[in-house]
Coordinates of C-alpha atoms (C1' of nucleotides) in Angstrom, one line a residue:
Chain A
X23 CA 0.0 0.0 0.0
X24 CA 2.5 2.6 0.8
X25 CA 5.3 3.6 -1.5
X26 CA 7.9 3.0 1.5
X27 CA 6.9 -0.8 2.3
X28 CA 9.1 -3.0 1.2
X29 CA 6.6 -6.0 0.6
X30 CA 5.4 -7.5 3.8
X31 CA 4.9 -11.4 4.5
X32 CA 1.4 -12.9 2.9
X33 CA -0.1 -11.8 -0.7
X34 CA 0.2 -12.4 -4.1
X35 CA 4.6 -11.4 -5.1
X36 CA 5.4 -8.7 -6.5
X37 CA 6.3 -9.9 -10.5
X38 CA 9.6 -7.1 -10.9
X39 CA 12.5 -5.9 -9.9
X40 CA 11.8 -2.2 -8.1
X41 CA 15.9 -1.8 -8.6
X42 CA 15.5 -2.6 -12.4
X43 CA 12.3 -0.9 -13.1
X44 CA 13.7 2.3 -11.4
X45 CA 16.0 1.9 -14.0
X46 CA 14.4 1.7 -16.8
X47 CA 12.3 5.2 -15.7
X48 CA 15.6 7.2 -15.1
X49 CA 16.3 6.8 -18.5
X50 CA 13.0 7.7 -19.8
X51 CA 13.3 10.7 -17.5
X52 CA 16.7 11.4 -18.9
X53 CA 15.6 11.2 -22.4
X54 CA 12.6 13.1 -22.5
X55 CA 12.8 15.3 -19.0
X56 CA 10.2 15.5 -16.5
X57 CA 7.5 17.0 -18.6
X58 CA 8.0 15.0 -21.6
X59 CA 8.0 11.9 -19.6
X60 CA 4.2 10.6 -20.0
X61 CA 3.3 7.8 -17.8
X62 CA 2.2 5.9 -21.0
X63 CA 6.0 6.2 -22.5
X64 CA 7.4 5.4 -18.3
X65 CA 5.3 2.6 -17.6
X66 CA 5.7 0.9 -21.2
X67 CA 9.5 1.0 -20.8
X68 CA 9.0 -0.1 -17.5
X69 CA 6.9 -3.1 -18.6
X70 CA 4.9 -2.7 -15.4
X71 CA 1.0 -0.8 -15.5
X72 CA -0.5 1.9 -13.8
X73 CA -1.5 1.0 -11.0
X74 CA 1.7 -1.3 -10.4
X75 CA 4.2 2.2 -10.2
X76 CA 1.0 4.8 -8.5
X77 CA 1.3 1.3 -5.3
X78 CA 5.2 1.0 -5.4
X79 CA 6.0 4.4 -6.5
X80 CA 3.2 7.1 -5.0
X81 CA 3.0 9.3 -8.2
X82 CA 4.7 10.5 -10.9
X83 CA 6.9 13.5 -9.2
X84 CA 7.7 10.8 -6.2
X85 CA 9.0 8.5 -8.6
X86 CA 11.4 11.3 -10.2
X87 CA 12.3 11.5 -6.7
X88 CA 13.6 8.0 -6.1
X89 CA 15.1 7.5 -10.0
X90 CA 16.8 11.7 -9.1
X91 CA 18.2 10.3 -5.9
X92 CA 19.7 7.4 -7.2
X93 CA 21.7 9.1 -9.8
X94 CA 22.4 11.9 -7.5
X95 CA 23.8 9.6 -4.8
X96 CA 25.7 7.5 -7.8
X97 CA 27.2 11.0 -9.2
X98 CA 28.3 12.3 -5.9
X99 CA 30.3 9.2 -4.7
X100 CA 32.0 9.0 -8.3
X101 CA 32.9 12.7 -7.8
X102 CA 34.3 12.3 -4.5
X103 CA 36.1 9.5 -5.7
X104 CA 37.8 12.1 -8.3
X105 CA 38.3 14.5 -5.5
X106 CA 40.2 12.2 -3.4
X107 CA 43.3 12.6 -5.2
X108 CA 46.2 14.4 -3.4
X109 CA 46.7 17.2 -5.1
X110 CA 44.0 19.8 -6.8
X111 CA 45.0 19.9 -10.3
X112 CA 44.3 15.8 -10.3
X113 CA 41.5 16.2 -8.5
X114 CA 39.9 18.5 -11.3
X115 CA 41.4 16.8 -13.7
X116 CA 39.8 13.7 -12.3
X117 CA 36.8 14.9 -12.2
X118 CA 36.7 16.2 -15.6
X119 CA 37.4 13.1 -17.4
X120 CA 35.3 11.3 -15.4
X121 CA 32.8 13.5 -16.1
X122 CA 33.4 13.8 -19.9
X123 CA 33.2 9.9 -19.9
X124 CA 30.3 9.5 -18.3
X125 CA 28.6 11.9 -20.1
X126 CA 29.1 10.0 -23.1
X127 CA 28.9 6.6 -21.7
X128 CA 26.5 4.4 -23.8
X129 CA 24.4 2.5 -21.1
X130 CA 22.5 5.3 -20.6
X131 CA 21.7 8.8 -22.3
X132 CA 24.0 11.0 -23.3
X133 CA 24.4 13.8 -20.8
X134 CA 23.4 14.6 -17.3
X135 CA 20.4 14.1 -16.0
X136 CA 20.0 16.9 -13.6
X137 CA 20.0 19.0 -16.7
X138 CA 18.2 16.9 -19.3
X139 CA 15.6 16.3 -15.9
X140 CA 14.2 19.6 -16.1
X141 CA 16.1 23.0 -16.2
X142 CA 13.0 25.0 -17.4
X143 CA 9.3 23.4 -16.4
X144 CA 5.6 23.6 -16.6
X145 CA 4.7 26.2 -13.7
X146 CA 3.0 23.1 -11.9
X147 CA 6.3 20.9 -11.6
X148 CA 8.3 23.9 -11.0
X149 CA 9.7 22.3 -7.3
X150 CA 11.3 19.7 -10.1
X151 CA 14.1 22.4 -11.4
X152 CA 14.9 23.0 -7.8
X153 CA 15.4 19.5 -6.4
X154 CA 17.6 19.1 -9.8
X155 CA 19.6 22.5 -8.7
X156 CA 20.2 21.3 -5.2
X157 CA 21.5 18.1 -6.7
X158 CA 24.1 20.0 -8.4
X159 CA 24.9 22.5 -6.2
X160 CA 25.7 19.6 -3.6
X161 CA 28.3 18.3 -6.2
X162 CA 29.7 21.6 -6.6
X163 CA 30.3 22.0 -2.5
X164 CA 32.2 18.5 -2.9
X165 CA 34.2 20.2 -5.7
X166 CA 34.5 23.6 -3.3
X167 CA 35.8 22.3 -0.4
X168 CA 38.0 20.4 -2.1
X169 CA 39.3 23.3 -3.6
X170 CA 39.5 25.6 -0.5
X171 CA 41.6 23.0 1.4
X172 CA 43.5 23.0 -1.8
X173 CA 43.8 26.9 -1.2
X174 CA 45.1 26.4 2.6
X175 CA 47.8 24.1 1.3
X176 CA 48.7 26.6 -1.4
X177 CA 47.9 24.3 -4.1
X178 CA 46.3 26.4 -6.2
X179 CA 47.3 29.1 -8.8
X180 CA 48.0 32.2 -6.7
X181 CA 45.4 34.3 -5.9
X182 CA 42.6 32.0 -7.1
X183 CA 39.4 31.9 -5.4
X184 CA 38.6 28.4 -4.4
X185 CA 35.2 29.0 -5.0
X186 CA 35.3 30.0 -8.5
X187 CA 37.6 27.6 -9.6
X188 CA 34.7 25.0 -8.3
X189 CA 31.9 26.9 -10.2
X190 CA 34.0 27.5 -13.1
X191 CA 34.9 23.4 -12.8
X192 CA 31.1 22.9 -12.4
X193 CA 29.8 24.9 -15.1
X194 CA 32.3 23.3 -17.4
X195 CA 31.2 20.5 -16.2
X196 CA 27.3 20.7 -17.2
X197 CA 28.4 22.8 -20.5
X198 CA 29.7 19.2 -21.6
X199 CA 26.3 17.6 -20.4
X200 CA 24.4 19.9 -22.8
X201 CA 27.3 19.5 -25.6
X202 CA 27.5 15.5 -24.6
X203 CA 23.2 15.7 -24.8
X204 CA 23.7 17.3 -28.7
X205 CA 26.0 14.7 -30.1
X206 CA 29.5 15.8 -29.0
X207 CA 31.8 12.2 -28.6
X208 CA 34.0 11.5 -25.7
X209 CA 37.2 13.1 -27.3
X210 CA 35.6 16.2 -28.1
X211 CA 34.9 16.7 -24.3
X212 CA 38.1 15.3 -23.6
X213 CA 39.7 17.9 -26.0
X214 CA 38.0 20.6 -24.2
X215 CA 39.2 19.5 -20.5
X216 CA 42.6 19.5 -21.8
X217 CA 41.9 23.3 -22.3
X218 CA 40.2 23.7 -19.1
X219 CA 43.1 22.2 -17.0
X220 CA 45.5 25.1 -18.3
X221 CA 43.1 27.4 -16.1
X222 CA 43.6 25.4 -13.2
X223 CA 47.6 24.7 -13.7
X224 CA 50.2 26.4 -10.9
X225 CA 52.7 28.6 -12.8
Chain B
X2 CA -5.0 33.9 -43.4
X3 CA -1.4 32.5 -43.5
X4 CA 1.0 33.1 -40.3
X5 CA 3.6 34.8 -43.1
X6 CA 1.0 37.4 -44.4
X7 CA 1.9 40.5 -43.3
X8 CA -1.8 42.1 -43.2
X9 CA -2.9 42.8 -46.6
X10 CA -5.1 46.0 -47.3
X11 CA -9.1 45.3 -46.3
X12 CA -10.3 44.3 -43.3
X13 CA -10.7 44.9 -39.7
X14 CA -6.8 45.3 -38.4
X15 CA -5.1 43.3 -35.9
X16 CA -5.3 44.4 -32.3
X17 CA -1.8 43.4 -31.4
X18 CA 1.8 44.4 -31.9
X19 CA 3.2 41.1 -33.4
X20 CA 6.8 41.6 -32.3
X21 CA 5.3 42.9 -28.9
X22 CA 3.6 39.3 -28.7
X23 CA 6.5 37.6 -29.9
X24 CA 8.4 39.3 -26.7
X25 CA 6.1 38.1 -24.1
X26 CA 5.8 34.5 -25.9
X27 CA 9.8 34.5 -25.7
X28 CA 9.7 34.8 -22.2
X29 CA 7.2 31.9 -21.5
X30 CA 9.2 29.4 -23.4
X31 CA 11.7 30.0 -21.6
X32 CA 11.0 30.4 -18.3
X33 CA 9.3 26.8 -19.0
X34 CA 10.4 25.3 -21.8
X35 CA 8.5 24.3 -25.1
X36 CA 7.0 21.0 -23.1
X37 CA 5.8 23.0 -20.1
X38 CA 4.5 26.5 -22.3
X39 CA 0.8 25.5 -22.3
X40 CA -1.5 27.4 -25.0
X41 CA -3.2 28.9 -22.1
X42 CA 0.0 30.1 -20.4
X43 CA 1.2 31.5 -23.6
X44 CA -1.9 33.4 -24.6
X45 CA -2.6 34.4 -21.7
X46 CA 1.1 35.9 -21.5
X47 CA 0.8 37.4 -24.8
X48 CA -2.3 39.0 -24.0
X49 CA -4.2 37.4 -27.4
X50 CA -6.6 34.7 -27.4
X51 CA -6.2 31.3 -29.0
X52 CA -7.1 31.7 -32.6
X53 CA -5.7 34.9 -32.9
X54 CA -2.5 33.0 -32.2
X55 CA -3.3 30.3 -34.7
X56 CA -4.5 32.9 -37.9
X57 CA -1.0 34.8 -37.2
X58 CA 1.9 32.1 -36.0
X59 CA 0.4 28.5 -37.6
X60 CA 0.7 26.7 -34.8
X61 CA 2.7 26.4 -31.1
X62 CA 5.7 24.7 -32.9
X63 CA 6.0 27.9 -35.4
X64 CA 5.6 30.4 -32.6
X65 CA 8.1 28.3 -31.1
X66 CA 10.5 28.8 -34.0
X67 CA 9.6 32.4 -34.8
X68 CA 10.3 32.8 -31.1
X69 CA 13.5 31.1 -31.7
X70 CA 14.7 32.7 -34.7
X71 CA 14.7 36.1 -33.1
X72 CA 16.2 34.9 -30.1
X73 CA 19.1 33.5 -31.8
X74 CA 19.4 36.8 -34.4
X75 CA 20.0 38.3 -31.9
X76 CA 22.7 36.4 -29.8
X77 CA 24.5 35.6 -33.2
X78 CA 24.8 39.2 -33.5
X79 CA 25.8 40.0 -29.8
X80 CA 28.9 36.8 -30.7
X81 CA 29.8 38.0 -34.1
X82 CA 30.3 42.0 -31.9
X83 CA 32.1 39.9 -29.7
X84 CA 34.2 38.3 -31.2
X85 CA 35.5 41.3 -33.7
X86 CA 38.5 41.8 -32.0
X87 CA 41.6 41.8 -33.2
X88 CA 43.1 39.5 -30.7
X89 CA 41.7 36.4 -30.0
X90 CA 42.1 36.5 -26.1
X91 CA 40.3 40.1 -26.3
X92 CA 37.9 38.1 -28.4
X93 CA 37.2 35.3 -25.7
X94 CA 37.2 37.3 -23.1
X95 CA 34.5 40.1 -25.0
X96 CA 32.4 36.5 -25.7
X97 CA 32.5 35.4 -22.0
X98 CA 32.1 38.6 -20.8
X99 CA 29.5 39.5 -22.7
X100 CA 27.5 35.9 -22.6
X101 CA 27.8 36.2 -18.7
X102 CA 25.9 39.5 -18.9
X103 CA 23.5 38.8 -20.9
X104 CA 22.5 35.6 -19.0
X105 CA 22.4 37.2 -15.5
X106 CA 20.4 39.9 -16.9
X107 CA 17.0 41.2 -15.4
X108 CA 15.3 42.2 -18.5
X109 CA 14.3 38.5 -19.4
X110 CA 14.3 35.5 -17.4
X111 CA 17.7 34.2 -16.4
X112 CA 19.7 31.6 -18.2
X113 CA 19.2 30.9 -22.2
X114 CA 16.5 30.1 -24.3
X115 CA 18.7 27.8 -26.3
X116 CA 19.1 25.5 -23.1
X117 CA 16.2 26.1 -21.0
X118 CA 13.6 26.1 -24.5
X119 CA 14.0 22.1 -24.3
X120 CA 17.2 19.9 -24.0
X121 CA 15.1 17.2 -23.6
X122 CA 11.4 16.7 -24.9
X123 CA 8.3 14.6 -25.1
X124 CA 9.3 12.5 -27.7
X125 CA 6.6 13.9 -30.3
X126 CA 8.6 17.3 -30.2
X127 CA 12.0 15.6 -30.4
X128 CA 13.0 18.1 -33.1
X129 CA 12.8 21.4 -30.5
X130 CA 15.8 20.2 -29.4
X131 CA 17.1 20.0 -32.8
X132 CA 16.4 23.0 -33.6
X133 CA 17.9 24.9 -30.2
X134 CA 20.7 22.2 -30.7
X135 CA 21.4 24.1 -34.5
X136 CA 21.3 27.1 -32.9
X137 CA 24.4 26.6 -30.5
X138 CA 26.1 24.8 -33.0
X139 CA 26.1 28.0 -35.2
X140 CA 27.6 30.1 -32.2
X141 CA 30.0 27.7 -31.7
X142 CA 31.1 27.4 -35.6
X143 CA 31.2 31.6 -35.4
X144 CA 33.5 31.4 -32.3
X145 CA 35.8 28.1 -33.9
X146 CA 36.4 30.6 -37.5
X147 CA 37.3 33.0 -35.2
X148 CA 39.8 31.2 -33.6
X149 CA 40.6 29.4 -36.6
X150 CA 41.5 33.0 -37.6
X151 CA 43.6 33.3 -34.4
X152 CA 45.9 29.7 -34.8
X153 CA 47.2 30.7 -38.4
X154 CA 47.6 34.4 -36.8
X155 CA 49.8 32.6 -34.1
X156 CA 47.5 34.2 -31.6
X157 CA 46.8 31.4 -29.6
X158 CA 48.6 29.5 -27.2
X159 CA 51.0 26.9 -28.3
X160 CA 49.6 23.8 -29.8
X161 CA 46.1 24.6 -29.0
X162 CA 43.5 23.4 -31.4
X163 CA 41.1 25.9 -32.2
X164 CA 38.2 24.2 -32.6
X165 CA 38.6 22.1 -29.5
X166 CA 38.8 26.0 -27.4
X167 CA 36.2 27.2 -29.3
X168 CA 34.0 24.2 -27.7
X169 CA 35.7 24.8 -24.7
X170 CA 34.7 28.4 -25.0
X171 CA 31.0 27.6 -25.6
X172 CA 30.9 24.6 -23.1
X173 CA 31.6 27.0 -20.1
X174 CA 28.8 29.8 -22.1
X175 CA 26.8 26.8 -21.9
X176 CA 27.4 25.6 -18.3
X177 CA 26.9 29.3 -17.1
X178 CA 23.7 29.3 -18.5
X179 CA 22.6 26.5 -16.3
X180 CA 23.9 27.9 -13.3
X181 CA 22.4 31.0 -14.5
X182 CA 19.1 29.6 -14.6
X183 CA 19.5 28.2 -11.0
X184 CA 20.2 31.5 -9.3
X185 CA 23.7 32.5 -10.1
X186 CA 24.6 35.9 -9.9
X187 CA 26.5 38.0 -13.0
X188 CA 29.6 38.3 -10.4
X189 CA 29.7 34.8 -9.7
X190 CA 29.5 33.8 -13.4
X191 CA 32.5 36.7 -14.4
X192 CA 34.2 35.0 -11.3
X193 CA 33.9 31.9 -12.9
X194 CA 35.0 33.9 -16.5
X195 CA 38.7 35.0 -14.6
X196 CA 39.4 31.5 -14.0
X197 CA 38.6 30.4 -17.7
X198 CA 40.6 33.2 -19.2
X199 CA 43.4 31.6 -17.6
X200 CA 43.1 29.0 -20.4
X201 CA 43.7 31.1 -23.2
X202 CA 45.8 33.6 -22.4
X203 CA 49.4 33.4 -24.5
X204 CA 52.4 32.8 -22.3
Chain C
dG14 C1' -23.5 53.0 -47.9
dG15 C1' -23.3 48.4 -48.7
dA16 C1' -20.5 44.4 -49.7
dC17 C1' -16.3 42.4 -48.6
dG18 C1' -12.5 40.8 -45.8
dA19 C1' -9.4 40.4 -41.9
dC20 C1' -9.6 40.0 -37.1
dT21 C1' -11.7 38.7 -32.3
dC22 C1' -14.2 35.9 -29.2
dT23 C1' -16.9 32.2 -27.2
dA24 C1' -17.5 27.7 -27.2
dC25 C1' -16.2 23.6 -28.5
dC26 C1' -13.5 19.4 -30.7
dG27 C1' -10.9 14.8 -30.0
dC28 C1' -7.1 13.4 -27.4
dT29 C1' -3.9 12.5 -23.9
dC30 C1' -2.7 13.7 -19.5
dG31 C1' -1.9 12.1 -14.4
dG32 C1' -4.4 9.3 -11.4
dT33 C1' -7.8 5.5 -9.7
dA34 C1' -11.9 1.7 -8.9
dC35 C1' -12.6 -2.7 -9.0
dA36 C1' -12.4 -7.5 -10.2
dG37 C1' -9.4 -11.4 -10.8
dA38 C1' -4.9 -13.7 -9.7
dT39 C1' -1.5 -15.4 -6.4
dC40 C1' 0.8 -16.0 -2.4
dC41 C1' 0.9 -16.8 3.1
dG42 C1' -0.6 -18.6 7.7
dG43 C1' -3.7 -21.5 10.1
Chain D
dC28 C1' -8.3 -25.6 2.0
dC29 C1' -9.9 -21.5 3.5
dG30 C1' -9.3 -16.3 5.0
dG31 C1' -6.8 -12.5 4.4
dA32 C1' -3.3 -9.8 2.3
dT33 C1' -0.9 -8.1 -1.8
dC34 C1' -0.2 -7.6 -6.4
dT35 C1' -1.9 -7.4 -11.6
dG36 C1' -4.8 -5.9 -15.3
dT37 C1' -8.6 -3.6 -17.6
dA38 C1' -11.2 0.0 -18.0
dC39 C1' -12.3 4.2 -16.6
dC40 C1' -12.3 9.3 -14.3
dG41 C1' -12.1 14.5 -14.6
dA42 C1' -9.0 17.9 -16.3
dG43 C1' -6.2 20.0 -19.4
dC44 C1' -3.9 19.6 -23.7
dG45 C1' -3.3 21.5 -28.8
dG46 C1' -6.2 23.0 -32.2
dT47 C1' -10.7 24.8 -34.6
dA48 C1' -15.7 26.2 -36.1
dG49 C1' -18.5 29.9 -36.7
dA50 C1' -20.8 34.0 -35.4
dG51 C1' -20.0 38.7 -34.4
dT52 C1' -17.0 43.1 -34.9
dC53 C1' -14.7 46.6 -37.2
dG54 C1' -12.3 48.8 -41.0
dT55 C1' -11.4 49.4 -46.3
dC56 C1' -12.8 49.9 -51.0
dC57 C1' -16.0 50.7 -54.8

DNA sequence: GGACGACTCTACCGCTCGGTACAGATCCGG
DNA sequence: CCGGATCTGTACCGAGCGGTAGAGTCGTCC
């Protein structure tokens, strides 16, 4: 009955996979963003009905939820991996080609779904944009402290602000996504970090 | 009669400024993108009622792409000023500059139709993302000539592919516009345009 | 000044949207 | 083998979608 229930004892078994199915709805999401994503086109690609998703799921914007989550909580631990390095200039650099790959990965989409989710959306699913935002504003703090400790250790370029050097990373970063989301290929993105990381170079 | 007849002679004569429509129209797209502009939100916006909209623009894709065109015109226009300088770093930097501007700025909603106007769509308007996708492309092919320009002039930094900073270049434009979009402040984005310059620059 | 023509407006079209009622199917515990 | 719980599937709901019919309004031309 309630999204949250993981299946009790007694009744008839569920017949899929909640992992796989969630799946299968972030990259409908992905594709075709919130709006564009009818329940017809996420439940067909699902291979599960109505009223199987509205009992496991709740509704349409909960479900975006749990698929936006997922990715989110997938993203964030592959950027902190990147970020772990010991100095800045590979962590940025890390985090750039990881982020050019996976933008062009072919398991899933091309690009980013906090971007392709919903930048701009029907008045009524307005909140969607902002849980997307906070998604990658919480990836740019990762990138921001990592930076500012870089800053204390005097690993950066001199006089840099720590800060800017995450939201210029960052916005590089989601310029590939919507590059990545129009066709560009892997080296193309990769071409472009290798300009990037002169920015970010001590002299 | 058609949506490209100017008004002929007779008749009663249109109670609307078309490019005043056109303006308020422009601004509904993008605040919500082609998927979420509703008829009813546009007309409503544009102050005309439904078949008015129908006798002069066709139909909501054509608005959308009259809407476009102008858009584009005009940031084609604002690149091509840019980017007449006779150094390529002044170039970049009038681009950046210039781009950051314009996206922070409060006579329009923040950000850029280009991205916010539909990355991703319903999959019955997959070609508004074409279209907005075309549009960047020729930005980024004015910026790439330019720079094109700038290698055989020797005024780029050693061994740098042109193309590959021109994507660079328009990756970042790209990437403000989505922080743009999520609150970002014209300071932070020139913050973010220091850093970037860094990659350019000659030494 | 009347016939014509472009435009406006109300009211509506068929369709799809997100969301749900209800009956049948399938498991568990006793 | 039965009672209850849970899931599946069909068929449907009201609302809003993009788009249009047709009558009324207003200006131009002969």
């Amino acid at each position: 009955m309630n999204a949250a229930t993981p299946a009790a004892a007694g009744g008839r078994p569920r017949a899929f996979d909640e992992e796989a199915v969630l799946d299968r709805a972030t990259e409908v999401f992905w594709r075709h963003g919130y709006d564009g994503a009818s329940l017809s086109v996420l439940t067909g690609a699902m291979g599960i009905n109505r009223p199987s998703l509205y009992a496991t799921f709740g509704n349409k914007e909960q479900l975006f939820r749990r698929v936006f989550a997922r990715y989110h909580a997938a993203r964030v631990a592959a950027a902190r991996a990147a970020l772990d390095r010991p100095r800045a200039y590979a962590a940025v650099e890390a985090f750039l080609r990881a982020s050019a790959d996976g933008l062009t990965a072919d398991d899933h989409p091309a690009g980013c779904l906090s971007i392709q989710g919903g930048l701009a959306c029907a008045p009524e699913n307005a909140g969607i944009a902002g849980i997307l935002a906070a998604g990658r504003a919480e990836t740019e703090a990762a990138l921001s402290e990592r930076l500012i400790r870089a800053s204390r250790e005097g690993d950066l370029p001199d006089g840099a602000d720590p800060r800017a050097v995450a939201r210029f990373v960052m916005a590089l970063s989601e310029g590939h996504a919507v590059h990545a989301a129009a066709g560009a290929t892997r080296s193309d993105l990769q071409a472009s970090v290798d300009i990037a990381l002169r920015a970010v170079r001590r002299d």
